[in-house]
Amino acid sequence: MSFLLLALLSGACQSASQPQTLTVYAAASLSDAFTEMGAAFEAAHPNVILRFNFGGSQNLRTQIEQGAPADIFASANRKEMDALILQSLIADGVSQIFLTNQLAVILPQNNPGNIVSLEDLGKPGIKLVLAAEEVPAGKYARQVLENLNAQFGGDFSARALANLVSNEDNIRQALAKVQLGEADASIVYVSDAMIAPELKVIEIPAGFNITAEYPIAPLANSTNAESAQAFIDFVLSHEGQAILERWGFTPVNP
């Protein structure tokens, strides 16, 4: 009897120590912050291996809808999160806003478009690159251009969008186009501008800017529910929020 008990205990210990792989689908703008956060989380949870899939939130949502295995979804907007909640892929009431973000205009260092103000985005002939309209950052950028109509004339957003030469699948691709000198300007998150100090930045005044709220939640069919919640708790912890702030985001629990 005692031998059987020892055998069962031994099996339980082995099971508890089995490494778990936690798969996190996260908005592309979170790439650097979540990579650092993942390293810190793994150091504190040596039996958990984190795997990240970064991309446009709308593409990540589609992948989850099509059955891609994921434990956590961190979106750059509520729309994609709500779509998964409606399909019961995420339980209602479990998603939490874990940061906010805003937008800025970025330019190559040599500024070939000679852009010195937000109004110059409407000048004919400049090459503007944005995330596509279905990407959260792309939708936010177009909202900002619409907001600027009040300052630069009712046709300003139309004039600026007439300069659009490329719609990118995610915000990091729009950033890369400017870094490579393939565009005169883009509108990206403040956190993206922060990781490219070689670029020029034009700030967008608060009255015309937007506030993007990022929600995070475990997937309803996650087989690692306990570890998924532990990672989300870490993201919302003082240490996790400090990491996000270092990468240019505004934490919700400063």
Short mmCIF file of C-alpha atoms in Angstrom, two decimals:
data_model
loop_
_atom_site.label_atom_id
_atom_site.label_comp_id
_atom_site.label_asym_id
_atom_site.label_seq_id
_atom_site.Cartn_x
_atom_site.Cartn_y
_atom_site.Cartn_z
CA MET A 1 0.00 0.00 0.00
CA SER A 2 2.76 2.44 0.97
CA PHE A 3 4.66 1.51 -2.18
CA LEU A 4 1.57 2.34 -4.27
CA LEU A 5 1.18 5.70 -2.49
CA LEU A 6 4.83 6.58 -3.17
CA ALA A 7 4.38 5.66 -6.81
CA LEU A 8 1.30 7.88 -7.10
CA LEU A 9 3.07 10.79 -5.37
CA SER A 10 6.07 10.39 -7.63
CA GLY A 11 3.82 10.49 -10.69
CA ALA A 12 2.04 13.60 -9.41
CA CYS A 13 5.37 15.37 -8.83
CA GLN A 14 6.55 14.51 -12.31
CA SER A 15 3.27 15.84 -13.74
CA ALA A 16 3.55 19.08 -11.76
CA SER A 17 7.10 19.62 -13.01
CA GLN A 18 6.27 18.93 -16.64
CA PRO A 19 7.18 21.99 -18.73
CA GLN A 20 4.22 23.84 -20.19
CA THR A 21 4.25 25.84 -23.40
CA LEU A 22 2.10 28.95 -23.15
CA THR A 23 1.14 30.45 -26.51
CA VAL A 24 0.43 34.19 -26.54
CA TYR A 25 -1.13 35.92 -29.55
CA ALA A 26 -0.31 39.61 -29.21
CA ALA A 27 -0.58 42.80 -31.27
CA ALA A 28 2.58 43.58 -33.26
CA SER A 29 3.12 46.80 -31.31
CA LEU A 30 3.72 44.68 -28.19
CA SER A 31 6.62 42.71 -29.72
CA ASP A 32 9.48 44.25 -27.75
CA ALA A 33 7.66 44.76 -24.45
CA PHE A 34 6.18 41.26 -24.39
CA THR A 35 9.49 39.67 -25.37
CA GLU A 36 11.11 41.32 -22.34
CA MET A 37 8.12 40.44 -20.19
CA GLY A 38 8.26 36.84 -21.34
CA ALA A 39 11.88 36.51 -20.29
CA ALA A 40 11.06 37.89 -16.83
CA PHE A 41 8.03 35.60 -16.49
CA GLU A 42 9.98 32.50 -17.54
CA ALA A 43 12.70 33.33 -15.02
CA ALA A 44 10.06 33.32 -12.27
CA HIS A 45 8.23 30.25 -13.68
CA PRO A 46 10.93 27.84 -14.88
CA ASN A 47 8.38 25.18 -15.88
CA VAL A 48 6.67 27.54 -18.37
CA ILE A 49 7.92 28.23 -21.89
CA LEU A 50 6.33 31.19 -23.62
CA ARG A 51 5.72 31.23 -27.36
CA PHE A 52 4.61 34.51 -28.96
CA ASN A 53 2.76 35.10 -32.19
CA PHE A 54 2.88 38.82 -33.00
CA GLY A 55 0.81 40.38 -35.78
CA GLY A 56 -2.06 42.65 -36.66
CA SER A 57 -4.84 42.08 -34.12
CA GLN A 58 -7.37 41.39 -36.89
CA ASN A 59 -5.14 38.68 -38.39
CA LEU A 60 -4.56 37.09 -34.98
CA ARG A 61 -8.31 37.03 -34.35
CA THR A 62 -8.85 35.27 -37.69
CA GLN A 63 -6.19 32.67 -36.87
CA ILE A 64 -7.88 31.94 -33.52
CA GLU A 65 -11.28 31.68 -35.22
CA GLN A 66 -9.78 29.14 -37.61
CA GLY A 67 -8.61 26.97 -34.73
CA ALA A 68 -5.00 28.05 -34.20
CA PRO A 69 -3.91 26.94 -30.71
CA ALA A 70 -3.55 29.89 -28.34
CA ASP A 71 -3.73 30.41 -24.59
CA ILE A 72 -3.86 34.22 -24.43
CA PHE A 73 -4.97 37.02 -26.75
CA ALA A 74 -3.69 40.59 -26.31
CA SER A 75 -5.35 42.93 -28.80
CA ALA A 76 -4.73 46.56 -29.76
CA ASN A 77 -8.45 47.26 -29.68
CA ARG A 78 -11.74 46.05 -28.21
CA LYS A 79 -13.25 45.15 -31.59
CA GLU A 80 -11.18 42.01 -32.16
CA MET A 81 -11.53 40.91 -28.53
CA ASP A 82 -15.32 41.41 -28.62
CA ALA A 83 -15.56 39.32 -31.81
CA LEU A 84 -13.97 36.36 -30.02
CA ILE A 85 -16.20 36.87 -26.98
CA LEU A 86 -19.30 36.75 -29.22
CA GLN A 87 -18.10 33.36 -30.51
CA SER A 88 -17.46 32.10 -26.94
CA LEU A 89 -13.79 31.64 -27.77
CA ILE A 90 -13.15 33.99 -24.85
CA ALA A 91 -15.40 33.99 -21.81
CA ASP A 92 -17.46 37.12 -21.29
CA GLY A 93 -16.21 39.30 -18.46
CA VAL A 94 -12.62 38.04 -18.27
CA SER A 95 -10.85 40.51 -20.59
CA GLN A 96 -9.03 43.40 -18.95
CA ILE A 97 -7.53 46.64 -20.29
CA PHE A 98 -3.83 46.49 -19.47
CA LEU A 99 -2.43 49.62 -21.16
CA THR A 100 -3.25 52.58 -23.36
CA ASN A 101 -1.35 54.04 -26.30
CA GLN A 102 -1.44 57.09 -28.57
CA LEU A 103 -0.21 58.00 -32.04
CA ALA A 104 2.64 60.07 -33.49
CA VAL A 105 3.92 60.95 -36.98
CA ILE A 106 7.32 59.54 -37.95
CA LEU A 107 9.66 60.75 -40.71
CA PRO A 108 13.00 59.53 -42.06
CA GLN A 109 15.99 61.36 -40.60
CA ASN A 110 16.76 63.06 -43.95
CA ASN A 111 13.08 64.05 -44.30
CA PRO A 112 12.85 63.81 -48.12
CA GLY A 113 9.25 65.02 -48.05
CA ASN A 114 10.29 68.22 -46.23
CA ILE A 115 7.52 67.68 -43.71
CA VAL A 116 7.72 70.13 -40.82
CA SER A 117 4.16 70.08 -39.49
CA LEU A 118 1.08 67.90 -39.36
CA GLU A 119 -0.49 70.08 -42.06
CA ASP A 120 2.25 68.99 -44.48
CA LEU A 121 0.75 65.48 -44.55
CA GLY A 122 -1.80 66.97 -46.92
CA LYS A 123 0.78 68.35 -49.37
CA PRO A 124 0.58 66.76 -52.83
CA GLY A 125 3.35 64.37 -53.71
CA ILE A 126 4.51 63.05 -50.36
CA LYS A 127 4.56 59.27 -49.83
CA LEU A 128 2.45 58.26 -46.82
CA VAL A 129 2.38 54.68 -45.51
CA LEU A 130 -0.19 53.51 -42.97
CA ALA A 131 -1.33 50.26 -41.47
CA ALA A 132 -4.36 49.04 -43.41
CA GLU A 133 -7.75 50.34 -42.35
CA GLU A 134 -8.78 47.00 -40.81
CA VAL A 135 -5.66 47.03 -38.58
CA PRO A 136 -6.37 48.83 -35.29
CA ALA A 137 -3.46 51.25 -35.76
CA GLY A 138 -4.61 51.97 -39.32
CA LYS A 139 -8.11 52.76 -38.17
CA TYR A 140 -6.78 54.99 -35.38
CA ALA A 141 -4.51 56.85 -37.88
CA ARG A 142 -7.48 57.62 -40.10
CA GLN A 143 -9.43 58.84 -37.06
CA VAL A 144 -6.59 61.26 -36.29
CA LEU A 145 -6.59 62.57 -39.88
CA GLU A 146 -10.35 63.09 -39.60
CA ASN A 147 -9.85 64.92 -36.30
CA LEU A 148 -7.32 67.23 -37.99
CA ASN A 149 -9.99 68.37 -40.46
CA ALA A 150 -11.09 70.77 -37.73
CA GLN A 151 -7.65 72.39 -37.80
CA PHE A 152 -6.61 72.26 -41.47
CA GLY A 153 -9.90 72.23 -43.39
CA GLY A 154 -12.67 69.76 -44.03
CA ASP A 155 -10.83 68.09 -46.90
CA PHE A 156 -7.55 67.62 -45.03
CA SER A 157 -7.98 63.90 -44.36
CA ALA A 158 -8.92 63.30 -48.01
CA ARG A 159 -5.82 65.21 -49.18
CA ALA A 160 -3.60 63.27 -46.79
CA LEU A 161 -5.06 59.89 -47.79
CA ALA A 162 -4.55 60.82 -51.46
CA ASN A 163 -0.83 60.55 -50.61
CA LEU A 164 -1.23 56.98 -49.31
CA VAL A 165 1.08 54.67 -51.26
CA SER A 166 0.85 51.51 -49.14
CA ASN A 167 -1.44 49.79 -46.63
CA GLU A 168 0.51 47.48 -44.33
CA ASP A 169 -0.69 44.32 -42.55
CA ASN A 170 0.55 45.56 -39.18
CA ILE A 171 2.06 48.64 -37.60
CA ARG A 172 5.62 47.31 -37.50
CA GLN A 173 5.60 46.98 -41.30
CA ALA A 174 4.57 50.64 -41.62
CA LEU A 175 7.39 51.57 -39.25
CA ALA A 176 9.87 49.52 -41.31
CA LYS A 177 8.89 51.30 -44.54
CA VAL A 178 9.90 54.64 -43.01
CA GLN A 179 13.09 53.19 -41.51
CA LEU A 180 14.05 51.86 -44.95
CA GLY A 181 13.39 55.23 -46.61
CA GLU A 182 10.52 53.80 -48.67
CA ALA A 183 8.05 56.36 -47.32
CA ASP A 184 8.13 60.04 -46.39
CA ALA A 185 5.88 59.61 -43.36
CA SER A 186 3.70 57.28 -41.36
CA ILE A 187 1.41 57.49 -38.35
CA VAL A 188 2.28 54.89 -35.73
CA TYR A 189 1.88 54.31 -32.02
CA VAL A 190 4.02 56.42 -29.70
CA SER A 191 5.51 53.12 -28.46
CA ASP A 192 6.63 52.26 -32.03
CA ALA A 193 8.21 55.68 -32.52
CA MET A 194 10.13 55.14 -29.28
CA ILE A 195 11.95 52.05 -30.60
CA ALA A 196 13.19 53.95 -33.69
CA PRO A 197 15.20 56.87 -32.26
CA GLU A 198 16.84 57.43 -35.64
CA LEU A 199 13.55 58.77 -37.00
CA LYS A 200 12.10 62.26 -36.65
CA VAL A 201 8.83 62.49 -34.70
CA ILE A 202 6.01 65.02 -34.91
CA GLU A 203 3.75 64.83 -31.88
CA ILE A 204 -0.02 64.90 -32.32
CA PRO A 205 -1.72 67.26 -29.84
CA ALA A 206 -4.06 65.57 -27.37
CA GLY A 207 -7.07 67.37 -28.81
CA PHE A 208 -6.61 65.57 -32.15
CA ASN A 209 -5.08 62.32 -30.91
CA ILE A 210 -6.80 59.09 -29.90
CA THR A 211 -6.36 56.81 -26.89
CA ALA A 212 -6.06 53.16 -27.85
CA GLU A 213 -7.03 50.69 -25.13
CA TYR A 214 -5.45 47.22 -25.24
CA PRO A 215 -7.41 44.30 -23.69
CA ILE A 216 -5.96 40.92 -22.71
CA ALA A 217 -7.74 37.64 -21.90
CA PRO A 218 -7.18 33.87 -21.72
CA LEU A 219 -8.74 31.72 -24.44
CA ALA A 220 -11.72 29.68 -23.23
CA ASN A 221 -10.25 26.41 -24.57
CA SER A 222 -6.75 26.95 -23.21
CA THR A 223 -5.27 23.77 -21.77
CA ASN A 224 -2.94 25.89 -19.61
CA ALA A 225 -5.54 28.03 -17.87
CA GLU A 226 -3.63 28.40 -14.62
CA SER A 227 -0.40 29.50 -16.31
CA ALA A 228 -2.31 31.77 -18.69
CA GLN A 229 -3.88 33.58 -15.76
CA ALA A 230 -0.49 33.78 -14.04
CA PHE A 231 0.99 35.53 -17.11
CA ILE A 232 -1.95 37.96 -17.30
CA ASP A 233 -1.54 38.70 -13.59
CA PHE A 234 2.14 39.40 -14.28
CA VAL A 235 1.26 41.80 -17.14
CA LEU A 236 -0.99 43.71 -14.73
CA SER A 237 1.52 43.61 -11.87
CA HIS A 238 3.74 46.53 -10.92
CA GLU A 239 6.72 44.80 -12.56
CA GLY A 240 4.82 44.05 -15.77
CA GLN A 241 3.38 47.54 -16.00
CA ALA A 242 6.85 49.04 -15.45
CA ILE A 243 8.14 47.02 -18.43
CA LEU A 244 5.30 48.32 -20.60
CA GLU A 245 6.03 51.90 -19.53
CA ARG A 246 9.71 51.51 -20.47
CA TRP A 247 8.59 50.60 -23.99
CA GLY A 248 6.47 53.74 -24.37
CA PHE A 249 3.04 52.49 -23.31
CA THR A 250 0.84 54.10 -20.67
CA PRO A 251 0.21 51.57 -17.89
CA VAL A 252 -3.21 51.26 -16.28
CA ASN A 253 -1.64 50.33 -12.92
CA PRO A 254 1.27 52.79 -12.60
#
